Amino acid sequence: MTDTTSEIFTAAIALTPAEPEHFDLAFTAVTQPCPWPKAYGGDLVAQAAAAAMRSVDDGKTLHSMHSYFMRPADIGAEVRYEVELLRDGRGYATRQVRGYQNGKPLYVCLANFAAGEPGGGYTSGLPDWLGTTDLPVPEELPSSADHLAERTGGTMTEVSKAYWSGGRSFDMRHVPGPVYLDIEGEREPHQAVWVKPFDALRPVDGLTDAQRDAAALAYVCDYTILEPVLRVLGLPWAQEGLVTASLDHAMWFHRPPRPGVADGWLLYAQQAVAADAGRGFASGRFFTPDGTHLATVAQEGMIRSAQGGHR
């Protein structure tokens, strides 16, 4: 069993400065181990976010990212991130980040930063389908390790069980149950996931704690965002012949979490929006336990299944 530590995430966003070949700044980072043929897409999003944040030094904070995944990344291999300084204004700054591996671009994003200014505030509440009175607290729910301990099936190997259980840096507890081996609960187009690092997040060179926490949300969001689509289609992760891949991704950071909040439980409420032609689209929102809305995610992914034929 993989040790339950959040160090896998902080190792992923540890960047090494490099000489730029295409744009203004460059960094390298290494994708983390996983039991799939390609690297985890959240590695690329978080590493690009870290590269963009390290290029802005005047107090502006990341408020949005818009990404495309163009090629799969090799596991345990170096990715080179080139940062283009598109604009630095008094209130806002914009960066383009491209990830290269094996001499080819595999990931691209635009990231925008804001200085912030006085104005009205509003935070949306939990979605109506989730409710507030009977939402289980995370301590009442089984962890992924608990859920998978005595179960197997489909394409779920002992190696992948260990990864799902403890290799992702974050404890994830589903409402209703998870979709690892079968569909727990109703085939409804929504779910929620309580998310918490296995242990306190470590400092990361070149990033403030607030920047590291933003990168943590960018990293963990990709693991489960397509699950409400899989749930409503009746496709568990261990389904024979299921192949998924991130296509494009958008994320908005509405407000930074208070210091220490990212080390505790956050609620990730997710909704399937559309599925057709071998693609699925879902949205998600991160909330603190007191209901403060921190960030919003939207992602489209390829979903190819044997039961649906080749797409």
Short mmCIF file of N, CA, C and O in Angstrom, two decimals, residues 37-148:
data_model
loop_
_atom_site.label_atom_id
_atom_site.label_comp_id
_atom_site.label_asym_id
_atom_site.label_seq_id
_atom_site.Cartn_x
_atom_site.Cartn_y
_atom_site.Cartn_z
N PRO A 37 -1.60 4.43 -18.48
CA PRO A 37 -0.57 4.57 -19.52
C PRO A 37 -0.04 6.00 -19.67
O PRO A 37 0.99 6.20 -20.30
N LYS A 38 -0.75 6.99 -19.13
CA LYS A 38 -0.35 8.39 -19.29
C LYS A 38 -0.35 9.07 -17.94
O LYS A 38 -0.98 8.60 -16.99
N ALA A 39 0.34 10.20 -17.85
CA ALA A 39 0.41 10.94 -16.59
C ALA A 39 -0.94 11.56 -16.25
O ALA A 39 -1.78 11.82 -17.13
N TYR A 40 -1.15 11.80 -14.99
CA TYR A 40 -2.37 12.43 -14.48
C TYR A 40 -2.46 13.87 -14.96
O TYR A 40 -1.51 14.66 -14.83
N GLY A 41 -3.61 14.25 -15.54
CA GLY A 41 -3.78 15.59 -16.08
C GLY A 41 -3.65 16.69 -15.06
O GLY A 41 -3.22 17.81 -15.38
N GLY A 42 -4.03 16.41 -13.80
CA GLY A 42 -3.90 17.43 -12.76
C GLY A 42 -2.46 17.82 -12.49
O GLY A 42 -2.20 18.94 -12.02
N ASP A 43 -1.50 16.91 -12.76
CA ASP A 43 -0.09 17.28 -12.69
C ASP A 43 0.18 18.49 -13.57
O ASP A 43 0.83 19.45 -13.17
N LEU A 44 -0.30 18.42 -14.82
CA LEU A 44 -0.01 19.47 -15.78
C LEU A 44 -0.68 20.79 -15.39
O LEU A 44 -0.06 21.86 -15.48
N VAL A 45 -1.93 20.72 -14.94
CA VAL A 45 -2.64 21.94 -14.56
C VAL A 45 -1.94 22.60 -13.37
O VAL A 45 -1.69 23.82 -13.36
N ALA A 46 -1.61 21.81 -12.35
CA ALA A 46 -0.98 22.38 -11.15
C ALA A 46 0.42 22.89 -11.44
O ALA A 46 0.84 23.94 -10.93
N GLN A 47 1.18 22.15 -12.25
CA GLN A 47 2.53 22.60 -12.58
C GLN A 47 2.49 23.88 -13.41
O GLN A 47 3.29 24.80 -13.19
N ALA A 48 1.57 23.97 -14.36
CA ALA A 48 1.44 25.19 -15.15
C ALA A 48 0.99 26.36 -14.27
O ALA A 48 1.46 27.50 -14.43
N ALA A 49 0.07 26.09 -13.33
CA ALA A 49 -0.35 27.14 -12.41
C ALA A 49 0.83 27.63 -11.59
O ALA A 49 1.01 28.85 -11.40
N ALA A 50 1.66 26.71 -11.11
CA ALA A 50 2.83 27.10 -10.33
C ALA A 50 3.79 27.93 -11.18
O ALA A 50 4.34 28.94 -10.71
N ALA A 51 4.00 27.52 -12.44
CA ALA A 51 4.90 28.27 -13.32
C ALA A 51 4.37 29.68 -13.56
O ALA A 51 5.12 30.66 -13.52
N ALA A 52 3.06 29.78 -13.81
CA ALA A 52 2.47 31.11 -14.05
C ALA A 52 2.58 31.97 -12.80
O ALA A 52 2.93 33.16 -12.87
N MET A 53 2.29 31.40 -11.63
CA MET A 53 2.34 32.19 -10.39
C MET A 53 3.76 32.65 -10.08
O MET A 53 3.95 33.75 -9.54
N ARG A 54 4.76 31.86 -10.43
CA ARG A 54 6.13 32.26 -10.18
C ARG A 54 6.60 33.38 -11.11
O ARG A 54 7.67 33.96 -10.91
N SER A 55 5.79 33.70 -12.12
CA SER A 55 6.15 34.78 -13.04
C SER A 55 5.51 36.12 -12.67
O SER A 55 5.75 37.12 -13.34
N VAL A 56 4.70 36.13 -11.62
CA VAL A 56 3.98 37.34 -11.20
C VAL A 56 4.45 37.69 -9.80
O VAL A 56 4.29 36.90 -8.87
N ASP A 57 5.04 38.86 -9.62
CA ASP A 57 5.66 39.18 -8.34
C ASP A 57 5.19 40.48 -7.72
O ASP A 57 5.86 41.06 -6.87
N ASP A 58 4.01 40.96 -8.14
CA ASP A 58 3.56 42.26 -7.62
C ASP A 58 2.30 42.14 -6.78
O ASP A 58 1.53 43.09 -6.67
N GLY A 59 2.07 40.98 -6.18
CA GLY A 59 0.93 40.84 -5.29
C GLY A 59 -0.35 40.39 -5.95
O GLY A 59 -1.35 40.14 -5.26
N LYS A 60 -0.39 40.29 -7.25
CA LYS A 60 -1.60 39.80 -7.92
C LYS A 60 -1.77 38.30 -7.67
O LYS A 60 -0.80 37.56 -7.55
N THR A 61 -3.02 37.85 -7.60
CA THR A 61 -3.32 36.45 -7.34
C THR A 61 -4.03 35.83 -8.54
O THR A 61 -4.76 36.51 -9.28
N LEU A 62 -3.82 34.55 -8.73
CA LEU A 62 -4.44 33.81 -9.83
C LEU A 62 -5.95 33.78 -9.64
O LEU A 62 -6.44 33.37 -8.59
N HIS A 63 -6.69 34.22 -10.67
CA HIS A 63 -8.15 34.15 -10.57
C HIS A 63 -8.79 33.27 -11.64
O HIS A 63 -9.95 32.88 -11.49
N SER A 64 -8.05 32.90 -12.70
CA SER A 64 -8.64 31.98 -13.67
C SER A 64 -7.56 31.33 -14.52
O SER A 64 -6.48 31.90 -14.74
N MET A 65 -7.88 30.11 -14.97
CA MET A 65 -7.03 29.35 -15.90
C MET A 65 -7.92 28.69 -16.94
O MET A 65 -9.00 28.19 -16.61
N HIS A 66 -7.45 28.65 -18.18
CA HIS A 66 -8.17 27.99 -19.26
C HIS A 66 -7.17 27.14 -20.03
O HIS A 66 -6.21 27.67 -20.60
N SER A 67 -7.38 25.82 -20.04
CA SER A 67 -6.36 24.88 -20.49
C SER A 67 -6.86 23.95 -21.58
O SER A 67 -8.06 23.61 -21.63
N TYR A 68 -5.91 23.49 -22.42
CA TYR A 68 -6.15 22.41 -23.38
C TYR A 68 -5.06 21.35 -23.21
O TYR A 68 -3.88 21.67 -23.05
N PHE A 69 -5.49 20.09 -23.23
CA PHE A 69 -4.59 18.95 -23.20
C PHE A 69 -4.47 18.41 -24.63
O PHE A 69 -5.47 17.95 -25.20
N MET A 70 -3.29 18.49 -25.20
CA MET A 70 -3.13 18.15 -26.63
C MET A 70 -2.52 16.78 -26.85
O MET A 70 -2.82 16.11 -27.85
N ARG A 71 -1.65 16.34 -25.97
CA ARG A 71 -1.00 15.03 -26.08
C ARG A 71 -0.86 14.44 -24.69
O ARG A 71 -0.75 15.18 -23.71
N PRO A 72 -0.83 13.11 -24.57
CA PRO A 72 -0.57 12.52 -23.25
C PRO A 72 0.87 12.76 -22.83
O PRO A 72 1.78 12.84 -23.66
N ALA A 73 1.07 12.89 -21.53
CA ALA A 73 2.41 13.09 -20.98
C ALA A 73 2.95 11.78 -20.43
O ALA A 73 2.21 10.97 -19.88
N ASP A 74 4.25 11.57 -20.60
CA ASP A 74 4.90 10.38 -20.06
C ASP A 74 4.95 10.46 -18.53
O ASP A 74 5.12 11.54 -17.95
N ILE A 75 4.83 9.32 -17.89
CA ILE A 75 4.84 9.24 -16.43
C ILE A 75 6.28 9.27 -15.92
O ILE A 75 7.17 8.63 -16.49
N GLY A 76 6.50 10.02 -14.84
CA GLY A 76 7.82 10.08 -14.24
C GLY A 76 8.86 10.75 -15.11
O GLY A 76 10.06 10.51 -14.95
N ALA A 77 8.41 11.60 -16.01
CA ALA A 77 9.32 12.25 -16.96
C ALA A 77 9.20 13.76 -16.83
O ALA A 77 8.20 14.30 -16.35
N GLU A 78 10.22 14.44 -17.29
CA GLU A 78 10.27 15.89 -17.18
C GLU A 78 9.38 16.55 -18.23
O GLU A 78 9.34 16.14 -19.38
N VAL A 79 8.66 17.58 -17.79
CA VAL A 79 7.89 18.45 -18.67
C VAL A 79 8.49 19.84 -18.56
O VAL A 79 8.79 20.32 -17.45
N ARG A 80 8.68 20.49 -19.68
CA ARG A 80 9.24 21.84 -19.71
C ARG A 80 8.10 22.84 -19.91
O ARG A 80 7.32 22.74 -20.87
N TYR A 81 7.98 23.79 -18.98
CA TYR A 81 6.92 24.79 -19.04
C TYR A 81 7.53 26.13 -19.44
O TYR A 81 8.41 26.65 -18.74
N GLU A 82 7.07 26.66 -20.57
CA GLU A 82 7.52 27.98 -21.04
C GLU A 82 6.40 28.99 -20.78
O GLU A 82 5.24 28.76 -21.12
N VAL A 83 6.77 30.11 -20.15
CA VAL A 83 5.80 31.13 -19.75
C VAL A 83 6.00 32.37 -20.60
O VAL A 83 7.10 32.94 -20.65
N GLU A 84 4.92 32.82 -21.23
CA GLU A 84 4.94 34.06 -22.00
C GLU A 84 4.24 35.15 -21.20
O GLU A 84 3.10 34.98 -20.76
N LEU A 85 4.92 36.27 -20.99
CA LEU A 85 4.36 37.39 -20.24
C LEU A 85 3.54 38.25 -21.20
O LEU A 85 4.06 39.17 -21.83
N LEU A 86 2.26 37.95 -21.30
CA LEU A 86 1.42 38.62 -22.29
C LEU A 86 1.04 40.04 -21.86
O LEU A 86 0.95 40.94 -22.69
N ARG A 87 0.81 40.25 -20.57
CA ARG A 87 0.39 41.59 -20.13
C ARG A 87 0.65 41.73 -18.65
O ARG A 87 0.41 40.81 -17.87
N ASP A 88 1.11 42.92 -18.25
CA ASP A 88 1.23 43.29 -16.85
C ASP A 88 0.63 44.68 -16.69
O ASP A 88 1.25 45.68 -17.06
N GLY A 89 -0.59 44.73 -16.20
CA GLY A 89 -1.24 46.01 -15.94
C GLY A 89 -1.32 46.27 -14.45
O GLY A 89 -0.89 45.47 -13.63
N ARG A 90 -1.89 47.42 -14.10
CA ARG A 90 -2.00 47.76 -12.68
C ARG A 90 -2.95 46.82 -11.96
O ARG A 90 -2.71 46.46 -10.81
N GLY A 91 -4.02 46.45 -12.62
CA GLY A 91 -5.03 45.63 -11.97
C GLY A 91 -4.97 44.16 -12.33
O GLY A 91 -5.35 43.30 -11.54
N TYR A 92 -4.51 43.86 -13.56
CA TYR A 92 -4.55 42.48 -14.05
C TYR A 92 -3.27 42.14 -14.80
O TYR A 92 -2.59 43.02 -15.34
N ALA A 93 -2.97 40.86 -14.85
CA ALA A 93 -1.82 40.35 -15.61
C ALA A 93 -2.24 39.03 -16.27
O ALA A 93 -3.06 38.29 -15.72
N THR A 94 -1.68 38.77 -17.44
CA THR A 94 -2.04 37.57 -18.20
C THR A 94 -0.78 36.83 -18.62
O THR A 94 0.20 37.45 -19.05
N ARG A 95 -0.83 35.51 -18.50
CA ARG A 95 0.28 34.64 -18.90
C ARG A 95 -0.22 33.52 -19.81
O ARG A 95 -1.33 33.02 -19.63
N GLN A 96 0.62 33.16 -20.77
CA GLN A 96 0.40 31.91 -21.50
C GLN A 96 1.47 30.93 -21.03
O GLN A 96 2.65 31.29 -20.89
N VAL A 97 1.07 29.69 -20.78
CA VAL A 97 2.01 28.64 -20.38
C VAL A 97 1.84 27.47 -21.34
O VAL A 97 0.73 27.01 -21.58
N ARG A 98 2.97 27.01 -21.89
CA ARG A 98 2.96 25.81 -22.73
C ARG A 98 3.86 24.75 -22.10
O ARG A 98 4.98 25.06 -21.69
N GLY A 99 3.36 23.53 -22.04
CA GLY A 99 4.15 22.41 -21.57
C GLY A 99 4.67 21.60 -22.74
O GLY A 99 3.91 21.28 -23.66
N TYR A 100 5.97 21.29 -22.72
CA TYR A 100 6.61 20.52 -23.79
C TYR A 100 7.21 19.24 -23.22
O TYR A 100 7.79 19.24 -22.12
N GLN A 101 7.10 18.18 -23.99
CA GLN A 101 7.77 16.92 -23.66
C GLN A 101 8.14 16.23 -24.97
O GLN A 101 7.35 16.24 -25.93
N ASN A 102 9.32 15.67 -25.01
CA ASN A 102 9.82 15.00 -26.22
C ASN A 102 9.80 15.94 -27.42
O ASN A 102 9.54 15.52 -28.55
N GLY A 103 10.04 17.23 -27.14
CA GLY A 103 10.13 18.22 -28.21
C GLY A 103 8.81 18.69 -28.78
O GLY A 103 8.80 19.48 -29.73
N LYS A 104 7.67 18.24 -28.21
CA LYS A 104 6.36 18.62 -28.73
C LYS A 104 5.51 19.26 -27.64
O LYS A 104 5.59 18.86 -26.47
N PRO A 105 4.66 20.23 -28.00
CA PRO A 105 3.75 20.80 -27.00
C PRO A 105 2.66 19.79 -26.66
O PRO A 105 2.07 19.16 -27.55
N LEU A 106 2.40 19.63 -25.37
CA LEU A 106 1.35 18.69 -24.96
C LEU A 106 0.26 19.36 -24.13
O LEU A 106 -0.82 18.78 -23.93
N TYR A 107 0.51 20.59 -23.68
CA TYR A 107 -0.45 21.28 -22.82
C TYR A 107 -0.27 22.78 -23.03
O TYR A 107 0.86 23.26 -23.20
N VAL A 108 -1.39 23.52 -23.01
CA VAL A 108 -1.31 24.97 -23.13
C VAL A 108 -2.40 25.58 -22.26
O VAL A 108 -3.51 25.02 -22.13
N CYS A 109 -2.10 26.71 -21.63
CA CYS A 109 -3.14 27.40 -20.86
C CYS A 109 -2.91 28.90 -20.89
O CYS A 109 -1.79 29.37 -21.13
N LEU A 110 -3.97 29.63 -20.67
CA LEU A 110 -3.92 31.05 -20.36
C LEU A 110 -4.30 31.20 -18.89
O LEU A 110 -5.26 30.58 -18.42
N ALA A 111 -3.53 32.00 -18.17
CA ALA A 111 -3.78 32.24 -16.76
C ALA A 111 -3.87 33.73 -16.53
O ALA A 111 -3.06 34.50 -17.06
N ASN A 112 -4.86 34.15 -15.75
CA ASN A 112 -5.05 35.57 -15.48
C ASN A 112 -4.94 35.84 -13.98
O ASN A 112 -5.36 35.03 -13.16
N PHE A 113 -4.39 37.01 -13.65
CA PHE A 113 -4.13 37.39 -12.28
C PHE A 113 -4.77 38.74 -12.00
O PHE A 113 -4.85 39.59 -12.89
N ALA A 114 -5.20 38.95 -10.76
CA ALA A 114 -5.85 40.21 -10.39
C ALA A 114 -5.26 40.75 -9.10
O ALA A 114 -4.92 39.99 -8.18
N ALA A 115 -5.15 42.07 -9.02
CA ALA A 115 -4.66 42.72 -7.81
C ALA A 115 -5.73 42.77 -6.74
O ALA A 115 -5.42 42.83 -5.55
N GLY A 116 -7.00 42.75 -7.13
CA GLY A 116 -8.09 42.86 -6.18
C GLY A 116 -8.38 44.31 -5.85
O GLY A 116 -7.50 45.17 -5.89
N GLU A 117 -9.64 44.59 -5.55
CA GLU A 117 -10.05 45.94 -5.24
C GLU A 117 -11.33 45.90 -4.43
O GLU A 117 -12.03 44.87 -4.41
N PRO A 118 -11.67 46.98 -3.73
CA PRO A 118 -12.90 46.98 -2.93
C PRO A 118 -14.12 46.77 -3.80
O PRO A 118 -14.19 47.22 -4.94
N GLY A 119 -15.10 46.05 -3.26
CA GLY A 119 -16.34 45.80 -4.00
C GLY A 119 -17.25 44.91 -3.18
O GLY A 119 -16.88 44.40 -2.12
N GLY A 120 -18.45 44.72 -3.68
CA GLY A 120 -19.40 43.86 -2.99
C GLY A 120 -18.97 42.40 -3.04
O GLY A 120 -18.19 42.00 -3.90
N GLY A 121 -19.49 41.60 -2.12
CA GLY A 121 -19.16 40.19 -2.07
C GLY A 121 -20.41 39.33 -2.09
O GLY A 121 -21.48 39.73 -1.63
N TYR A 122 -20.27 38.12 -2.63
CA TYR A 122 -21.38 37.15 -2.67
C TYR A 122 -20.78 35.77 -2.79
O TYR A 122 -19.78 35.57 -3.50
N THR A 123 -21.34 34.81 -2.10
CA THR A 123 -20.93 33.42 -2.25
C THR A 123 -22.17 32.57 -2.43
O THR A 123 -23.13 32.66 -1.64
N SER A 124 -22.21 31.76 -3.49
CA SER A 124 -23.37 30.91 -3.76
C SER A 124 -23.45 29.80 -2.73
O SER A 124 -22.44 29.37 -2.16
N GLY A 125 -24.65 29.33 -2.48
CA GLY A 125 -24.85 28.25 -1.52
C GLY A 125 -24.65 26.89 -2.16
O GLY A 125 -24.40 26.76 -3.36
N LEU A 126 -24.73 25.85 -1.33
CA LEU A 126 -24.63 24.49 -1.84
C LEU A 126 -25.77 24.23 -2.82
O LEU A 126 -26.86 24.78 -2.69
N PRO A 127 -25.54 23.40 -3.84
CA PRO A 127 -26.60 23.13 -4.82
C PRO A 127 -27.81 22.48 -4.18
O PRO A 127 -27.70 21.74 -3.20
N ASP A 128 -28.99 22.73 -4.76
CA ASP A 128 -30.25 22.23 -4.20
C ASP A 128 -30.27 20.71 -4.11
O ASP A 128 -30.82 20.15 -3.16
N TRP A 129 -29.67 20.03 -5.09
CA TRP A 129 -29.72 18.56 -5.09
C TRP A 129 -28.93 17.97 -3.92
O TRP A 129 -29.18 16.83 -3.52
N LEU A 130 -28.00 18.72 -3.37
CA LEU A 130 -27.18 18.21 -2.28
C LEU A 130 -27.86 18.38 -0.94
O LEU A 130 -27.78 17.50 -0.07
N GLY A 131 -28.57 19.49 -0.75
CA GLY A 131 -29.21 19.74 0.53
C GLY A 131 -28.18 20.07 1.60
O GLY A 131 -26.97 20.06 1.38
N THR A 132 -28.64 20.35 2.79
CA THR A 132 -27.74 20.72 3.88
C THR A 132 -28.01 19.93 5.16
O THR A 132 -27.14 19.83 6.01
N THR A 133 -29.21 19.35 5.31
CA THR A 133 -29.55 18.74 6.59
C THR A 133 -29.03 17.31 6.73
O THR A 133 -28.72 16.87 7.83
N ASP A 134 -28.93 16.57 5.63
CA ASP A 134 -28.54 15.17 5.74
C ASP A 134 -27.21 14.88 5.03
O ASP A 134 -26.91 13.73 4.71
N LEU A 135 -26.40 15.89 4.79
CA LEU A 135 -25.10 15.69 4.16
C LEU A 135 -24.16 15.04 5.16
O LEU A 135 -23.89 15.62 6.22
N PRO A 136 -23.66 13.85 4.87
CA PRO A 136 -22.76 13.20 5.83
C PRO A 136 -21.47 14.00 6.00
O PRO A 136 -20.92 14.53 5.04
N VAL A 137 -20.99 14.06 7.22
CA VAL A 137 -19.67 14.64 7.45
C VAL A 137 -18.64 13.62 7.02
O VAL A 137 -18.89 12.40 7.02
N PRO A 138 -17.45 14.06 6.61
CA PRO A 138 -16.48 13.13 6.04
C PRO A 138 -16.08 12.01 6.99
O PRO A 138 -15.82 10.87 6.55
N GLU A 139 -16.04 12.28 8.29
CA GLU A 139 -15.63 11.26 9.25
C GLU A 139 -16.62 10.10 9.31
O GLU A 139 -16.27 9.00 9.77
N GLU A 140 -17.85 10.31 8.81
CA GLU A 140 -18.85 9.25 8.78
C GLU A 140 -18.75 8.38 7.54
O GLU A 140 -19.44 7.35 7.45
N LEU A 141 -17.92 8.77 6.58
CA LEU A 141 -17.86 8.09 5.28
C LEU A 141 -16.60 7.24 5.18
O LEU A 141 -15.56 7.58 5.74
N PRO A 142 -16.66 6.13 4.44
CA PRO A 142 -15.46 5.33 4.25
C PRO A 142 -14.46 6.03 3.34
O PRO A 142 -14.84 6.73 2.39
N SER A 143 -13.18 5.86 3.64
CA SER A 143 -12.15 6.35 2.74
C SER A 143 -12.08 5.44 1.52
O SER A 143 -12.66 4.36 1.48
N SER A 144 -11.33 5.86 0.52
CA SER A 144 -11.12 5.01 -0.65
C SER A 144 -10.46 3.69 -0.24
O SER A 144 -10.80 2.62 -0.75
N ALA A 145 -9.50 3.77 0.69
CA ALA A 145 -8.83 2.56 1.17
C ALA A 145 -9.82 1.62 1.84
O ALA A 145 -9.80 0.40 1.62
N ASP A 146 -10.72 2.17 2.68
CA ASP A 146 -11.73 1.34 3.33
C ASP A 146 -12.64 0.69 2.30
O ASP A 146 -12.97 -0.50 2.40
N HIS A 147 -13.04 1.47 1.31
CA HIS A 147 -13.98 0.97 0.32
C HIS A 147 -13.39 -0.15 -0.52
O HIS A 147 -14.07 -1.12 -0.86
N LEU A 148 -12.11 -0.04 -0.86
CA LEU A 148 -11.48 -0.99 -1.77
C LEU A 148 -10.76 -2.14 -1.08
O LEU A 148 -10.32 -3.07 -1.75
#
